[in-house]
Short mmCIF file of C-alpha atoms and ligand atoms in Angstrom, two decimals:
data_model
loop_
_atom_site.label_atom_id
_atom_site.label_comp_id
_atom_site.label_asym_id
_atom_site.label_seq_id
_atom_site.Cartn_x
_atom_site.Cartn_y
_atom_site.Cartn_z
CA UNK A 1 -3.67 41.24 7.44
CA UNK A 2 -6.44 38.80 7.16
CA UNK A 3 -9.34 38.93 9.52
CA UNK A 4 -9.85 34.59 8.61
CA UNK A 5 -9.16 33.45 11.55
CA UNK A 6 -6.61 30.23 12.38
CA UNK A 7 -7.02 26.89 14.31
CA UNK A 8 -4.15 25.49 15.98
CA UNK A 9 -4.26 21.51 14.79
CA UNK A 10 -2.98 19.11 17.24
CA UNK A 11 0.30 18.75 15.53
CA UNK A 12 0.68 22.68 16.18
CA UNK A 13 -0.24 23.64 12.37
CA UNK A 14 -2.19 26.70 11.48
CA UNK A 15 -5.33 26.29 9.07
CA UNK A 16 -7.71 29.32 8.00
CA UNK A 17 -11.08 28.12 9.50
CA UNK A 18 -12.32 29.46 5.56
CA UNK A 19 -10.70 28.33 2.21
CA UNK A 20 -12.61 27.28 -0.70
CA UNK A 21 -13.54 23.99 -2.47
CA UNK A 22 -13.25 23.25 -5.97
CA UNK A 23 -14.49 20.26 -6.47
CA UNK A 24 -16.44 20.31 -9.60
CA UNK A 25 -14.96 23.09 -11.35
CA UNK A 26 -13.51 21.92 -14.83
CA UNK A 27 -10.08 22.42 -15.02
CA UNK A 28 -10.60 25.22 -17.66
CA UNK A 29 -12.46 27.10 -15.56
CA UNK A 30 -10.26 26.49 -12.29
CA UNK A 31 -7.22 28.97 -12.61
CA UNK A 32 -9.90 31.88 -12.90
CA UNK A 33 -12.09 30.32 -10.23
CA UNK A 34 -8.95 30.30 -7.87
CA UNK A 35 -7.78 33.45 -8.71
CA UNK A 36 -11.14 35.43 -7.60
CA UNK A 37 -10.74 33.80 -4.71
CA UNK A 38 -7.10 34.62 -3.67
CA UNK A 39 -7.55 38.02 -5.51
CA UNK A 40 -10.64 38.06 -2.22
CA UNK A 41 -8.59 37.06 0.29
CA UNK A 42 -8.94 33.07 0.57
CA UNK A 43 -5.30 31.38 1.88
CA UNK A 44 -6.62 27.88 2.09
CA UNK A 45 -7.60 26.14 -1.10
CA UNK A 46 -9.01 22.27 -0.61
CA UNK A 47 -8.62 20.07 -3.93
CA UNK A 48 -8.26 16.52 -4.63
CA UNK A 49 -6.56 14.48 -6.89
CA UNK A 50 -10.10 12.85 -8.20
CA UNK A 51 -11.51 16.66 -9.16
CA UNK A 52 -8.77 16.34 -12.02
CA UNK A 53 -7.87 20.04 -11.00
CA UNK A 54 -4.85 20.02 -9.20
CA UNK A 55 -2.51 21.42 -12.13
CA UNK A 56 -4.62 24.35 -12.56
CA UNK A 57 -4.90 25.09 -8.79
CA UNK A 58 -0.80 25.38 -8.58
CA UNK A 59 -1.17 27.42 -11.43
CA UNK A 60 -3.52 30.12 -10.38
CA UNK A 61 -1.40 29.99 -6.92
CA UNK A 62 1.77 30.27 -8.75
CA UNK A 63 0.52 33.31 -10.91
CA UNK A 64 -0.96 35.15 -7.71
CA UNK A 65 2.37 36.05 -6.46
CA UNK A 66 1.74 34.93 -3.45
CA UNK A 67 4.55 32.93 -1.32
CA UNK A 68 4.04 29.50 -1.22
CA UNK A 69 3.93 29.62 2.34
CA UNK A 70 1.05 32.53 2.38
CA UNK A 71 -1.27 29.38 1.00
CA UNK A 72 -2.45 26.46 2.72
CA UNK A 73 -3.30 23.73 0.38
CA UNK A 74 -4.92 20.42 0.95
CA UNK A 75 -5.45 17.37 -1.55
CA UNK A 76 -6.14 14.24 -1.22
CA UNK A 77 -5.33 10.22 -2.25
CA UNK A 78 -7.13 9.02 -5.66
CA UNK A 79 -9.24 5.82 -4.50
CA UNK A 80 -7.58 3.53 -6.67
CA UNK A 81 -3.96 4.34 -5.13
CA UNK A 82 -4.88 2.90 -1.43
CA UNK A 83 -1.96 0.67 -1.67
CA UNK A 84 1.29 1.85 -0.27
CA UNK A 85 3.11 1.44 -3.24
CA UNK A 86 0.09 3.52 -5.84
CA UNK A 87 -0.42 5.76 -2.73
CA UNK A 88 3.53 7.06 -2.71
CA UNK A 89 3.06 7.55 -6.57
CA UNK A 90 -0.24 8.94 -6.16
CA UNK A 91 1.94 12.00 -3.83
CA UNK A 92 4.48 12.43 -5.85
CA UNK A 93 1.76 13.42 -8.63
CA UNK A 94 -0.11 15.56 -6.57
CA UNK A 95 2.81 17.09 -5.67
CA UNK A 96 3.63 17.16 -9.04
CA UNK A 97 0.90 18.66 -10.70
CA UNK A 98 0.61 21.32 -8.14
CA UNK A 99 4.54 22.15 -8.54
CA UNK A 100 4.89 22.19 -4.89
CA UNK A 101 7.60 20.40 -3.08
CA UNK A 102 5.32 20.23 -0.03
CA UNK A 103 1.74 19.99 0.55
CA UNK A 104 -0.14 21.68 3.77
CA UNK A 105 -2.64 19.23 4.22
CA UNK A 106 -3.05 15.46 2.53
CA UNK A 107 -6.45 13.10 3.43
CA UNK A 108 -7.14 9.59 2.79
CA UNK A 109 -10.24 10.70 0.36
CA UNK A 110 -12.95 7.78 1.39
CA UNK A 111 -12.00 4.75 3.87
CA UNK A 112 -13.20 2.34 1.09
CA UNK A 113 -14.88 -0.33 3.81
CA UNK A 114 -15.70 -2.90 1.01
CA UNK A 115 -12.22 -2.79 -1.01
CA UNK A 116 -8.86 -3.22 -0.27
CA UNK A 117 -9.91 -6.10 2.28
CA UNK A 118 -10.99 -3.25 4.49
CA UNK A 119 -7.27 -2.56 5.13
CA UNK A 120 -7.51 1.61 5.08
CA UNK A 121 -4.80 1.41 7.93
CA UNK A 122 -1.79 0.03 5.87
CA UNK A 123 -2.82 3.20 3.77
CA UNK A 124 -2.31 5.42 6.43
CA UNK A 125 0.81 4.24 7.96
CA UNK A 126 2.07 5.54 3.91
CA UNK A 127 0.65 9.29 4.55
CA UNK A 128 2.10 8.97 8.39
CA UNK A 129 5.44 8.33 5.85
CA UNK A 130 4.67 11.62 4.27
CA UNK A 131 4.22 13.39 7.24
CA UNK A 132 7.46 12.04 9.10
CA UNK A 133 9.81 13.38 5.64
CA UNK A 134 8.03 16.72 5.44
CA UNK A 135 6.73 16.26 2.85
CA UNK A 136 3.19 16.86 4.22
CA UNK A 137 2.51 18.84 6.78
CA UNK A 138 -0.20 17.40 8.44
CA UNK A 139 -2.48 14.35 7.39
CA UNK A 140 -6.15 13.41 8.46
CA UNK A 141 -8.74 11.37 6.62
CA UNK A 142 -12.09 12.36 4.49
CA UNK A 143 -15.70 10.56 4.97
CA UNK A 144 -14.34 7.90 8.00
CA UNK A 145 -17.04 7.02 10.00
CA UNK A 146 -16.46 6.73 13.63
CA UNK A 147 -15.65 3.42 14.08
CA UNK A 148 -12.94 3.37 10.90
CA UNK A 149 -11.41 6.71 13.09
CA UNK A 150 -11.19 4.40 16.38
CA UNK A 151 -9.59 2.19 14.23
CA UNK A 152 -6.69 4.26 13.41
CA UNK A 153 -6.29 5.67 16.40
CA UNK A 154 -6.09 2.20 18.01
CA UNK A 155 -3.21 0.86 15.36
CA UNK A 156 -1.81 4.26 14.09
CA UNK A 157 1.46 6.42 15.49
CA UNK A 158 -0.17 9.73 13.97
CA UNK A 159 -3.64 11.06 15.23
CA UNK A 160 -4.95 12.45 12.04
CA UNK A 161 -4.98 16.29 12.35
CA UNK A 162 -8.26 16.49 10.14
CA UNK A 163 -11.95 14.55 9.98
CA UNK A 164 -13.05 15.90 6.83
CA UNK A 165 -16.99 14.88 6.61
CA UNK A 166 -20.19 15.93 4.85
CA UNK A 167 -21.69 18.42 7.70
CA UNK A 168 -24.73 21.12 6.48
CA UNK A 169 -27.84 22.43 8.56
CA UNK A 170 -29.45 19.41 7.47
CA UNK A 171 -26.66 16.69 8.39
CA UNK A 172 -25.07 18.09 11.78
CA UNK A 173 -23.04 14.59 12.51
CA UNK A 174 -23.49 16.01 16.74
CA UNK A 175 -22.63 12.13 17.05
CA UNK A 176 -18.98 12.29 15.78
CA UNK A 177 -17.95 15.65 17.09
CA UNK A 178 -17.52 14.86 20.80
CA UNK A 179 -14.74 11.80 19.75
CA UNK A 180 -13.34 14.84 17.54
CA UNK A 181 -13.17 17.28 20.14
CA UNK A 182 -11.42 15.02 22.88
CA UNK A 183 -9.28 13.38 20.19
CA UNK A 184 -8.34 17.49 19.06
CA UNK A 185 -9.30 16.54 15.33
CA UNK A 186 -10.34 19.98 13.88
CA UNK A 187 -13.72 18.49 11.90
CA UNK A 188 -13.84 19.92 8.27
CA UNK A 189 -17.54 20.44 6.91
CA UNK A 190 -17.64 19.56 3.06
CA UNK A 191 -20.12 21.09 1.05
CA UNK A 192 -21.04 23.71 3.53
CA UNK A 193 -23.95 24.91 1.67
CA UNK A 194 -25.37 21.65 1.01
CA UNK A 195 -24.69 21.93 -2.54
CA UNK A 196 -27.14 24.87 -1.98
CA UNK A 197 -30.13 23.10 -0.93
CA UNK A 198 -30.20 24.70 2.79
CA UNK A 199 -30.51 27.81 1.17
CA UNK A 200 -33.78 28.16 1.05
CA UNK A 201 -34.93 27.11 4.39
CA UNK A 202 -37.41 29.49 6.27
CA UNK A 203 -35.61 29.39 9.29
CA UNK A 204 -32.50 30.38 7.55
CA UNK A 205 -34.19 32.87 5.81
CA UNK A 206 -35.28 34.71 8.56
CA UNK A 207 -32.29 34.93 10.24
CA UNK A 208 -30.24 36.41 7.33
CA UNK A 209 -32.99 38.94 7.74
CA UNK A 210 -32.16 39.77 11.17
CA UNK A 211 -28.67 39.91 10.13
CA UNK A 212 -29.19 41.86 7.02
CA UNK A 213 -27.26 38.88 5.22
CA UNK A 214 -27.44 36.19 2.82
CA UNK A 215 -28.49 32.57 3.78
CA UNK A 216 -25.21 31.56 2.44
CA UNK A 217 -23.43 33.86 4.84
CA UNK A 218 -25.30 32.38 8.06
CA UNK A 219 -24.77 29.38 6.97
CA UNK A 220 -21.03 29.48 6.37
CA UNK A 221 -21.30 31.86 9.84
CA UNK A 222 -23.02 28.76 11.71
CA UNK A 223 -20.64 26.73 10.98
CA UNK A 224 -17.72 28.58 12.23
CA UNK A 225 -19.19 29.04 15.31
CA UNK A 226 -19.81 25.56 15.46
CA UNK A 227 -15.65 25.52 15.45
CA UNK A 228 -15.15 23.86 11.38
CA UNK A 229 -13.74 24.32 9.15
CA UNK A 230 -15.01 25.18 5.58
CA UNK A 231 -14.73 25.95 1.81
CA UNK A 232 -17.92 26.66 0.17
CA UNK A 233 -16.90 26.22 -3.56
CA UNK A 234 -18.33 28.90 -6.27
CA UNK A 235 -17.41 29.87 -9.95
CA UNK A 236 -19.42 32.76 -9.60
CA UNK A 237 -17.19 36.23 -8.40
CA UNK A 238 -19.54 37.83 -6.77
CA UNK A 239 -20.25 34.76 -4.54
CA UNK A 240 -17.11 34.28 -4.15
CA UNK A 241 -16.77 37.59 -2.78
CA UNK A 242 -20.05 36.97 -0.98
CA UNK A 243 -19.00 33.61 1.16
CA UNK A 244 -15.85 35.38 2.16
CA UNK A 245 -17.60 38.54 3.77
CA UNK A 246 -19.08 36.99 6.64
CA UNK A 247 -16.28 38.44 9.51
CA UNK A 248 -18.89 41.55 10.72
CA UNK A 249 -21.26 39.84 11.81
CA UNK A 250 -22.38 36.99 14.47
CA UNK A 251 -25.27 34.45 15.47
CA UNK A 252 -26.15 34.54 18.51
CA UNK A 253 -26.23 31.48 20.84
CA UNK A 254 -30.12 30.84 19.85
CA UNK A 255 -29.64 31.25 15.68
CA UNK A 256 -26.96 28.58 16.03
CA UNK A 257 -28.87 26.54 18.22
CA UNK A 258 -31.94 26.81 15.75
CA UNK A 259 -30.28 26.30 13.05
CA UNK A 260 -28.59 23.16 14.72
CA UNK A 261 -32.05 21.90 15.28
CA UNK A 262 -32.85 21.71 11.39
CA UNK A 263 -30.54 18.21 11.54
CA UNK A 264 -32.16 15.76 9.07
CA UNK A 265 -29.59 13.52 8.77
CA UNK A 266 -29.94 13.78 5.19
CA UNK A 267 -26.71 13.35 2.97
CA UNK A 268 -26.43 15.45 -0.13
CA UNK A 269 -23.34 13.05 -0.89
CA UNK A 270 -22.55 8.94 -1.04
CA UNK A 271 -22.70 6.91 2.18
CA UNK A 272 -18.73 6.23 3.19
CA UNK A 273 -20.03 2.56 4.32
CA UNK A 274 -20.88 1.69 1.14
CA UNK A 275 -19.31 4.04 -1.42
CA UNK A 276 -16.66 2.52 -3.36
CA UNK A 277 -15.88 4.01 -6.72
CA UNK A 278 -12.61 4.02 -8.20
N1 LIG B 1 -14.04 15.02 0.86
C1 LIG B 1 -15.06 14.88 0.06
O1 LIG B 1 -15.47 13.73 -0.25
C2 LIG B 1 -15.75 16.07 -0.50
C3 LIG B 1 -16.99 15.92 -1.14
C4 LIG B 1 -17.62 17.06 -1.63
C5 LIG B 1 -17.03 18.30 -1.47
N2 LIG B 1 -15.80 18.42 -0.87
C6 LIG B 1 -15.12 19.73 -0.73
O2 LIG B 1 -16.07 20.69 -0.24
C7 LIG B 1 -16.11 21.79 -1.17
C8 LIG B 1 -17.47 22.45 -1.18
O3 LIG B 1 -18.48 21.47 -1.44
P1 LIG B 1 -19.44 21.49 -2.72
O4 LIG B 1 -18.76 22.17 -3.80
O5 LIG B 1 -19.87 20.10 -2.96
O6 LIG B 1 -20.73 22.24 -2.21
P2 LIG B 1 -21.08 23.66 -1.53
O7 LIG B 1 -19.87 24.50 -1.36
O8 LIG B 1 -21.92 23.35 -0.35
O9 LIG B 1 -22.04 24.29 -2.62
C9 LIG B 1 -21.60 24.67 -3.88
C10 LIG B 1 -22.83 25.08 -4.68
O10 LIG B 1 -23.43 26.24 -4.06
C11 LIG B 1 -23.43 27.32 -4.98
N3 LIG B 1 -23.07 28.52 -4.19
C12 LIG B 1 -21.87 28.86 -3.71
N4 LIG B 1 -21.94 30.02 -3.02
C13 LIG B 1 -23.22 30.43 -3.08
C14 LIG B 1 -23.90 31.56 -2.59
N5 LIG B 1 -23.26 32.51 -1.89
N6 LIG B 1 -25.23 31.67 -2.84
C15 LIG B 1 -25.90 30.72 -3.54
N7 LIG B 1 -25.29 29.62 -4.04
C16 LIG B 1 -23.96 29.46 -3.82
C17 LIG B 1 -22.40 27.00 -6.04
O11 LIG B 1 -22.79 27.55 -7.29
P3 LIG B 1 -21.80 28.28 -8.36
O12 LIG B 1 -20.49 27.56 -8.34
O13 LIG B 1 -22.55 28.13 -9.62
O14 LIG B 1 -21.68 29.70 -7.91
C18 LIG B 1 -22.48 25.48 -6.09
O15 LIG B 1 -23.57 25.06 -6.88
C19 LIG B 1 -15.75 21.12 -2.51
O16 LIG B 1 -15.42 22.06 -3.50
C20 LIG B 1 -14.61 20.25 -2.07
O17 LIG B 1 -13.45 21.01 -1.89
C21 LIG B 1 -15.16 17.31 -0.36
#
């Protein structure tokens, strides 16, 4: 049995609080990638339709022998397919490349503020379609700030189950987490690690000491106890192995707090208000 623990979503869903991430792995290097990690015990894979992966992903799933329903699988909508209309094709490729008939998870992948005459809500009410014909099991949103969130929940049916955000040592977004946790939107921390660049802070140093761990494994450790949800992404198996092995141990109430207190609000990724690449 795994010892990855589950959240309840507020539609009732089950998601591993760990999975892993592979955005930037090349597609040739993806079915190994995802392989190690299901071979370690990962059930909760988060890929995209942008990371130009999602083929190889079904594939390494697929070949693991696991059941379909032993993996929970997010992606999410390509920002050029925000209309309804590219946004139900966009699905039915994801879908489609993965060779699933249903996906666990699907996010609107960046709100897009400046494009699409701001209108990210006609794009949800198309994933709330998704949801309502099964398709989907649950739907949420990537990189909305606050007010785009209010927005929804304002002119939307569906609460989205998932606020998937940018959250490391050095960005700890305390301001959108209290709307989150009355709303029950499970928060999901991308890039964990900070694309690595919290790794070598002093303060996380010396608590990996204490816990005769790595700095990646307090980090990924704070952050659980912090309640998100992550997927540090690695092509490198022992790392993989590594990020995963973080269930024997705990922070105590100070390390998190310290570590909490390292909040730069510094991004490691594009601003949502401004991004708009398609
Ligand atoms: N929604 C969004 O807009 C969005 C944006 C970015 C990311 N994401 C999601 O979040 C996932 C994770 O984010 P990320 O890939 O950007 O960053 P990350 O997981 O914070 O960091 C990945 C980097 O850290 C290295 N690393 C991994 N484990 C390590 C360890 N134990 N010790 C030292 N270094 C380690 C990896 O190197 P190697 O691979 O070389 O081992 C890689 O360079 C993505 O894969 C994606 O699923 C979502």
């Amino acid at each position: 049995m795994s010892v990855i623990p589950d959240i309840t979503l507020n539609n009732g869903q089950q998601i591993p609080m760990l999975g892993f991430g592979v955005f930037l792995i090349e597609p040739e290097d993806t079915v190994a990638a995802v392989s190690a990690a299901l071979e370690a015990g990962y059930r909760h894979i988060d890929t995209a339709e942008m990371y130009g992966n999602e083929k190889e992903v079904g594939e390494a799933i697929a070949r693991s022998g696991l059941d379909r329903s032993e993996v929970f699988v997010t992606s999410k909508l390509s920002n050029d397919a925000h209309r309804p209309d590219d946004a139900r094709r966009a699905f039915d490729e994801s879908l489609k490349a993965l060779g699933f008939d249903y996906l666990d998870l699907f996010l609107i992948h960046w709100p897009l503020p400046t494009r699409y005459d701001g209108d990210y809500v006609s794009t949800w009410s198309t994933l709330e379609e998704f949801y309502r014909d099964g398709r989907t099991r649950s739907i949420g949103v990537s990189n909305f700030q606050p007010r785009h969130l209010r927005r929804l929940h304002g002119e939307c049916e569906i609460i989205p189950a998932v606020y998937q955000i940018e959250v490391n040592p050095y960005l700890t977004r305390e301001e959108v987490r209290g709307f989150c946790a009355e709303h029950q939107i499970a928060v999901e921390a991308w890039s964990p690690l900070g694309r690595g660049q919290v790794l070598n802070d002093p303060t996380i140093g010396s608590i990996a000491r204490r816990a005769a761990k790595t700095p990646a494994q307090v980090v990924l450790r704070w952050h659980l106890q912090r309640g998100d949800i992550v997927f540090p992404k690695s092509v490198t198996p022992d790392r993989i192995k590594e990020n995963i092995d973080i269930f024997d141990f705990g922070l105590s109430a100070d390390e998190v707090e310290a570590i909490s207190a390292l909040n730069r609000n510094e991004r490691t990724g594009p601003d949502p208000d401004t991004f708009d690449a398609i």
